[in-house]
Amino acid sequence: MMDDFMIRAALAGLGVALAAAPMGCFVVWRRMAYFGDATAHASILGVAIALALSLSVFLGAMVMALLMALAVTALSGRGYAVDTLLGVLAHSALAFGLVAVSFLSGVRIDLMAYLFGDILAVGKTDLAVIWGGAALVLALLAWRWSALLTATLNPDLAHASGIDPRREQLVLTLALALVVAVAIKVVGVLLIAALLIIPAAAARPFARTPEGMALIAVIVAGLSVLGGLQASLVFDTPTGPSIVCIAALVFAGSALGSSLSRRRA
């Protein structure tokens, strides 16, 4: 029989998978990989500020991730290439966050847990936050799915249909900030982008519809979580990185299967 902490870890990982996988599809479709990375890196500064002010770490990470996402959106197209802008903001936010953490002399903080996750230390309160956040993300995506999809795949059609692409970008920004906030405990700041992108990328070759890709991505993410937990237990490896390694292996298998299928065709 599984120990309680393993059950909590599995539930936490599956909650994050449910939220991250559909969001990851939009990240892949919009080519926003660096955007997700910048948002995730900013959350460590939110963690430091939250601990300094004795606030909820979840709230601090979400607010800072949201502010970073809004800053990137506002500064895009103002003379800098998007990848340059994201690189500057992502690494600057991470550096400021790490420096801010060093000033928290009266607060005990396990920095490695926030950088790489500590899913085995998830408690019942963390589970409630993770599943509550995942439910909000899924509700937001379900409510705006059609509009988000239209604005993502064809902005001109979105305008013609009365859909404001910038408004839908803000919806995605809010959902992404929520995902970052719920995922920080599971895989950590440095691996959040991987959990967003890899399952969606693995699902892409086998999906015939956007909804199908989102569903396959959820399955891949869920299997990666469970496989990573099992691998971590068997080989005594860090759990967050192990989850991402399993996802990467699934992606490699997906890419190989897709390549072989094209050759046969």
CSV table of C-alpha atoms in Angstrom, one decimal:
chain,number,residue,atom,x,y,z
A,1,MET,CA,0.0,0.0,0.0
A,2,MET,CA,1.3,3.5,-0.9
A,3,ASP,CA,2.3,5.8,1.9
A,4,ASP,CA,0.2,8.9,2.5
A,5,PHE,CA,2.9,11.3,1.3
A,6,MET,CA,3.1,9.4,-2.1
A,7,ILE,CA,-0.6,9.6,-2.5
A,8,ARG,CA,-0.5,13.3,-1.8
A,9,ALA,CA,2.4,13.7,-4.2
A,10,ALA,CA,0.5,11.8,-7.0
A,11,LEU,CA,-2.6,13.9,-6.5
A,12,ALA,CA,-0.6,17.1,-6.5
A,13,GLY,CA,1.2,16.1,-9.7
A,14,LEU,CA,-2.0,15.1,-11.5
A,15,GLY,CA,-3.6,18.4,-10.5
A,16,VAL,CA,-0.7,20.3,-12.0
A,17,ALA,CA,-0.8,18.1,-15.1
A,18,LEU,CA,-4.5,18.9,-15.6
A,19,ALA,CA,-3.8,22.7,-15.5
A,20,ALA,CA,-0.5,22.8,-17.3
A,21,ALA,CA,-1.2,20.5,-20.3
A,22,PRO,CA,-4.0,22.5,-21.9
A,23,MET,CA,-2.2,25.7,-21.3
A,24,GLY,CA,0.9,24.2,-22.8
A,25,CYS,CA,-1.0,23.6,-26.0
A,26,PHE,CA,-1.6,27.4,-26.3
A,27,VAL,CA,2.1,28.0,-25.4
A,28,VAL,CA,3.1,25.7,-28.3
A,29,TRP,CA,0.6,27.1,-30.8
A,30,ARG,CA,1.5,30.7,-30.1
A,31,ARG,CA,5.3,29.9,-29.9
A,32,MET,CA,5.4,31.3,-26.4
A,33,ALA,CA,8.0,29.0,-24.9
A,34,TYR,CA,10.2,31.8,-23.7
A,35,PHE,CA,7.1,33.7,-22.4
A,36,GLY,CA,6.3,30.8,-20.1
A,37,ASP,CA,9.9,30.6,-19.0
A,38,ALA,CA,10.0,34.4,-18.1
A,39,THR,CA,6.7,34.1,-16.2
A,40,ALA,CA,8.0,31.1,-14.2
A,41,HIS,CA,11.3,32.8,-13.4
A,42,ALA,CA,9.5,35.9,-12.1
A,43,SER,CA,7.6,33.8,-9.5
A,44,ILE,CA,10.7,33.3,-7.4
A,45,LEU,CA,10.8,37.0,-6.7
A,46,GLY,CA,7.1,36.7,-5.8
A,47,VAL,CA,8.0,34.0,-3.3
A,48,ALA,CA,10.7,36.2,-1.7
A,49,ILE,CA,8.3,39.1,-1.4
A,50,ALA,CA,5.5,36.9,0.0
A,51,LEU,CA,7.8,35.4,2.7
A,52,ALA,CA,9.2,38.9,3.6
A,53,LEU,CA,5.6,40.2,4.1
A,54,SER,CA,4.3,37.0,5.7
A,55,LEU,CA,1.8,36.4,2.9
A,56,SER,CA,0.8,33.3,1.0
A,57,VAL,CA,3.6,32.0,-1.3
A,58,PHE,CA,0.9,31.0,-3.8
A,59,LEU,CA,-0.5,34.5,-3.9
A,60,GLY,CA,3.0,36.1,-4.2
A,61,ALA,CA,4.1,33.8,-7.0
A,62,MET,CA,0.9,34.3,-8.9
A,63,VAL,CA,0.9,38.1,-8.6
A,64,MET,CA,4.5,38.4,-9.7
A,65,ALA,CA,4.0,35.9,-12.6
A,66,LEU,CA,1.0,37.9,-13.7
A,67,LEU,CA,2.9,41.2,-13.5
A,68,MET,CA,5.8,39.7,-15.5
A,69,ALA,CA,3.4,38.4,-18.2
A,70,LEU,CA,1.7,41.8,-18.4
A,71,ALA,CA,5.0,43.6,-18.6
A,72,VAL,CA,6.1,41.4,-21.5
A,73,THR,CA,2.8,42.0,-23.3
A,74,ALA,CA,3.1,45.7,-22.8
A,75,LEU,CA,6.7,46.0,-23.9
A,76,SER,CA,6.5,43.8,-26.9
A,77,GLY,CA,6.9,45.6,-30.2
A,78,ARG,CA,8.7,48.6,-28.8
A,79,GLY,CA,12.1,48.3,-30.5
A,80,TYR,CA,13.3,45.0,-29.0
A,81,ALA,CA,13.0,41.5,-30.5
A,82,VAL,CA,10.6,39.5,-28.4
A,83,ASP,CA,13.2,36.7,-27.6
A,84,THR,CA,15.7,39.4,-26.5
A,85,LEU,CA,13.1,41.1,-24.3
A,86,LEU,CA,12.0,37.8,-22.7
A,87,GLY,CA,15.6,36.7,-22.1
A,88,VAL,CA,16.4,40.0,-20.3
A,89,LEU,CA,13.3,40.0,-18.2
A,90,ALA,CA,13.4,36.3,-17.3
A,91,HIS,CA,17.0,36.2,-16.1
A,92,SER,CA,16.7,39.6,-14.4
A,93,ALA,CA,13.6,38.5,-12.5
A,94,LEU,CA,15.3,35.2,-11.4
A,95,ALA,CA,18.4,37.1,-10.3
A,96,PHE,CA,16.5,39.7,-8.4
A,97,GLY,CA,14.5,36.9,-6.8
A,98,LEU,CA,17.5,35.0,-5.7
A,99,VAL,CA,19.1,38.2,-4.3
A,100,ALA,CA,15.9,39.0,-2.5
A,101,VAL,CA,15.8,35.6,-0.9
A,102,SER,CA,19.3,36.1,0.5
A,103,PHE,CA,18.0,39.1,2.5
A,104,LEU,CA,15.4,37.0,4.3
A,105,SER,CA,17.7,36.3,7.3
A,106,GLY,CA,14.8,35.7,9.7
A,107,VAL,CA,12.9,33.3,7.4
A,108,ARG,CA,13.9,29.7,6.8
A,109,ILE,CA,13.6,28.9,3.1
A,110,ASP,CA,14.6,25.8,1.1
A,111,LEU,CA,15.6,27.5,-2.1
A,112,MET,CA,16.2,24.2,-3.9
A,113,ALA,CA,12.6,23.3,-3.2
A,114,TYR,CA,11.4,26.4,-5.0
A,115,LEU,CA,13.9,26.0,-7.9
A,116,PHE,CA,13.3,22.3,-8.6
A,117,GLY,CA,10.1,21.5,-6.7
A,118,ASP,CA,9.4,19.4,-3.6
A,119,ILE,CA,6.4,17.4,-4.5
A,120,LEU,CA,7.0,14.8,-1.7
A,121,ALA,CA,6.5,17.6,0.9
A,122,VAL,CA,3.0,18.5,-0.4
A,123,GLY,CA,0.5,18.8,2.4
A,124,LYS,CA,-3.3,18.8,2.5
A,125,THR,CA,-3.4,22.6,2.3
A,126,ASP,CA,-1.1,22.5,-0.8
A,127,LEU,CA,-3.4,20.0,-2.4
A,128,ALA,CA,-6.4,22.2,-1.9
A,129,VAL,CA,-4.5,25.2,-3.5
A,130,ILE,CA,-3.2,23.1,-6.4
A,131,TRP,CA,-6.6,21.6,-7.3
A,132,GLY,CA,-8.4,24.9,-6.7
A,133,GLY,CA,-6.0,26.6,-9.0
A,134,ALA,CA,-6.3,23.8,-11.6
A,135,ALA,CA,-10.1,24.1,-11.5
A,136,LEU,CA,-9.9,27.8,-12.1
A,137,VAL,CA,-7.5,27.4,-15.0
A,138,LEU,CA,-9.8,24.7,-16.6
A,139,ALA,CA,-12.9,26.8,-16.0
A,140,LEU,CA,-11.2,29.8,-17.6
A,141,LEU,CA,-10.1,27.8,-20.6
A,142,ALA,CA,-13.5,26.1,-21.0
A,143,TRP,CA,-15.3,29.5,-20.8
A,144,ARG,CA,-13.0,31.1,-23.4
A,145,TRP,CA,-11.9,28.1,-25.5
A,146,SER,CA,-13.5,29.0,-28.8
A,147,ALA,CA,-12.4,32.6,-28.6
A,148,LEU,CA,-8.9,31.7,-27.4
A,149,LEU,CA,-8.5,29.2,-30.2
A,150,THR,CA,-9.7,31.6,-32.9
A,151,ALA,CA,-7.5,34.4,-31.7
A,152,THR,CA,-4.5,32.0,-31.5
A,153,LEU,CA,-4.9,30.4,-35.0
A,154,ASN,CA,-6.3,33.3,-37.0
A,155,PRO,CA,-6.2,36.8,-35.5
A,156,ASP,CA,-7.8,38.3,-38.7
A,157,LEU,CA,-10.8,35.9,-38.4
A,158,ALA,CA,-11.0,36.7,-34.7
A,159,HIS,CA,-11.3,40.5,-35.5
A,160,ALA,CA,-13.9,39.7,-38.1
A,161,SER,CA,-15.9,37.6,-35.6
A,162,GLY,CA,-15.8,40.4,-33.0
A,163,ILE,CA,-13.2,38.8,-30.9
A,164,ASP,CA,-10.5,41.0,-29.4
A,165,PRO,CA,-7.1,39.1,-29.6
A,166,ARG,CA,-5.6,41.3,-27.0
A,167,ARG,CA,-8.3,40.5,-24.5
A,168,GLU,CA,-7.8,36.8,-25.2
A,169,GLN,CA,-4.1,37.3,-24.7
A,170,LEU,CA,-4.9,38.7,-21.2
A,171,VAL,CA,-7.0,35.7,-20.4
A,172,LEU,CA,-4.1,33.4,-21.4
A,173,THR,CA,-1.8,35.6,-19.3
A,174,LEU,CA,-4.0,35.1,-16.2
A,175,ALA,CA,-4.3,31.4,-16.8
A,176,LEU,CA,-0.5,31.1,-17.2
A,177,ALA,CA,0.1,32.9,-14.0
A,178,LEU,CA,-2.2,30.5,-12.2
A,179,VAL,CA,-0.4,27.5,-13.6
A,180,VAL,CA,2.9,28.8,-12.5
A,181,ALA,CA,1.6,29.5,-9.0
A,182,VAL,CA,0.2,25.9,-8.6
A,183,ALA,CA,3.2,24.2,-10.3
A,184,ILE,CA,6.0,25.9,-8.3
A,185,LYS,CA,5.6,23.4,-5.4
A,186,VAL,CA,5.6,20.4,-7.7
A,187,VAL,CA,8.4,21.0,-10.3
A,188,GLY,CA,9.9,24.3,-9.2
A,189,VAL,CA,10.6,27.5,-11.0
A,190,LEU,CA,13.2,26.1,-13.4
A,191,LEU,CA,11.1,23.2,-14.6
A,192,ILE,CA,7.7,24.7,-14.9
A,193,ALA,CA,8.2,25.7,-18.6
A,194,ALA,CA,9.3,22.1,-19.4
A,195,LEU,CA,6.0,20.7,-17.9
A,196,LEU,CA,4.1,23.2,-20.0
A,197,ILE,CA,5.8,22.6,-23.3
A,198,ILE,CA,7.0,18.9,-23.4
A,199,PRO,CA,3.6,17.2,-23.0
A,200,ALA,CA,2.0,19.5,-25.6
A,201,ALA,CA,4.9,18.9,-28.0
A,202,ALA,CA,4.7,15.2,-27.5
A,203,ALA,CA,0.9,15.2,-28.2
A,204,ARG,CA,1.1,17.3,-31.4
A,205,PRO,CA,2.0,14.6,-33.9
A,206,PHE,CA,-0.9,12.4,-32.9
A,207,ALA,CA,-3.7,15.0,-32.6
A,208,ARG,CA,-6.2,15.6,-35.3
A,209,THR,CA,-8.0,18.5,-33.5
A,210,PRO,CA,-7.0,21.1,-31.0
A,211,GLU,CA,-9.2,19.5,-28.4
A,212,GLY,CA,-7.6,16.1,-29.1
A,213,MET,CA,-4.1,17.6,-28.7
A,214,ALA,CA,-5.1,19.1,-25.3
A,215,LEU,CA,-6.5,15.7,-24.2
A,216,ILE,CA,-3.4,13.8,-25.3
A,217,ALA,CA,-1.2,16.4,-23.6
A,218,VAL,CA,-3.1,15.8,-20.3
A,219,ILE,CA,-2.6,12.1,-20.6
A,220,VAL,CA,1.1,12.5,-21.4
A,221,ALA,CA,1.5,15.0,-18.4
A,222,GLY,CA,-0.3,12.6,-16.1
A,223,LEU,CA,1.8,9.6,-17.1
A,224,SER,CA,4.9,11.7,-16.8
A,225,VAL,CA,4.0,12.6,-13.2
A,226,LEU,CA,3.2,9.1,-12.2
A,227,GLY,CA,6.3,7.7,-14.0
A,228,GLY,CA,8.5,10.4,-12.5
A,229,LEU,CA,7.3,9.6,-9.0
A,230,GLN,CA,7.9,5.9,-9.5
A,231,ALA,CA,11.4,6.5,-11.0
A,232,SER,CA,12.3,8.8,-8.1
A,233,LEU,CA,11.2,6.2,-5.6
A,234,VAL,CA,13.1,3.4,-7.4
A,235,PHE,CA,16.3,5.2,-8.3
A,236,ASP,CA,16.4,7.7,-5.4
A,237,THR,CA,16.5,10.7,-7.8
A,238,PRO,CA,15.0,14.3,-7.4
A,239,THR,CA,11.3,14.0,-8.1
A,240,GLY,CA,10.7,17.2,-10.1
A,241,PRO,CA,13.5,16.6,-12.6
A,242,SER,CA,12.5,12.9,-12.8
A,243,ILE,CA,9.0,13.9,-13.9
A,244,VAL,CA,10.4,16.1,-16.6
A,245,CYS,CA,12.8,13.4,-17.7
A,246,ILE,CA,9.9,10.9,-18.2
A,247,ALA,CA,8.1,13.6,-20.2
A,248,ALA,CA,11.2,14.1,-22.3
A,249,LEU,CA,11.4,10.3,-23.0
A,250,VAL,CA,7.8,10.3,-24.0
A,251,PHE,CA,8.5,13.2,-26.4
A,252,ALA,CA,11.4,11.4,-27.9
A,253,GLY,CA,9.2,8.3,-28.5
A,254,SER,CA,6.5,10.6,-30.0
A,255,ALA,CA,9.0,12.2,-32.3
A,256,LEU,CA,10.5,8.9,-33.4
A,257,GLY,CA,7.0,7.3,-33.9
A,258,SER,CA,5.9,10.3,-36.0
A,259,SER,CA,9.1,10.2,-38.1
A,260,LEU,CA,8.6,6.5,-38.8
A,261,SER,CA,5.0,7.0,-39.6
A,262,ARG,CA,5.9,9.7,-42.2
A,263,ARG,CA,8.5,7.5,-43.8
A,264,ARG,CA,6.0,4.6,-44.2
A,265,ALA,CA,3.5,7.0,-45.8
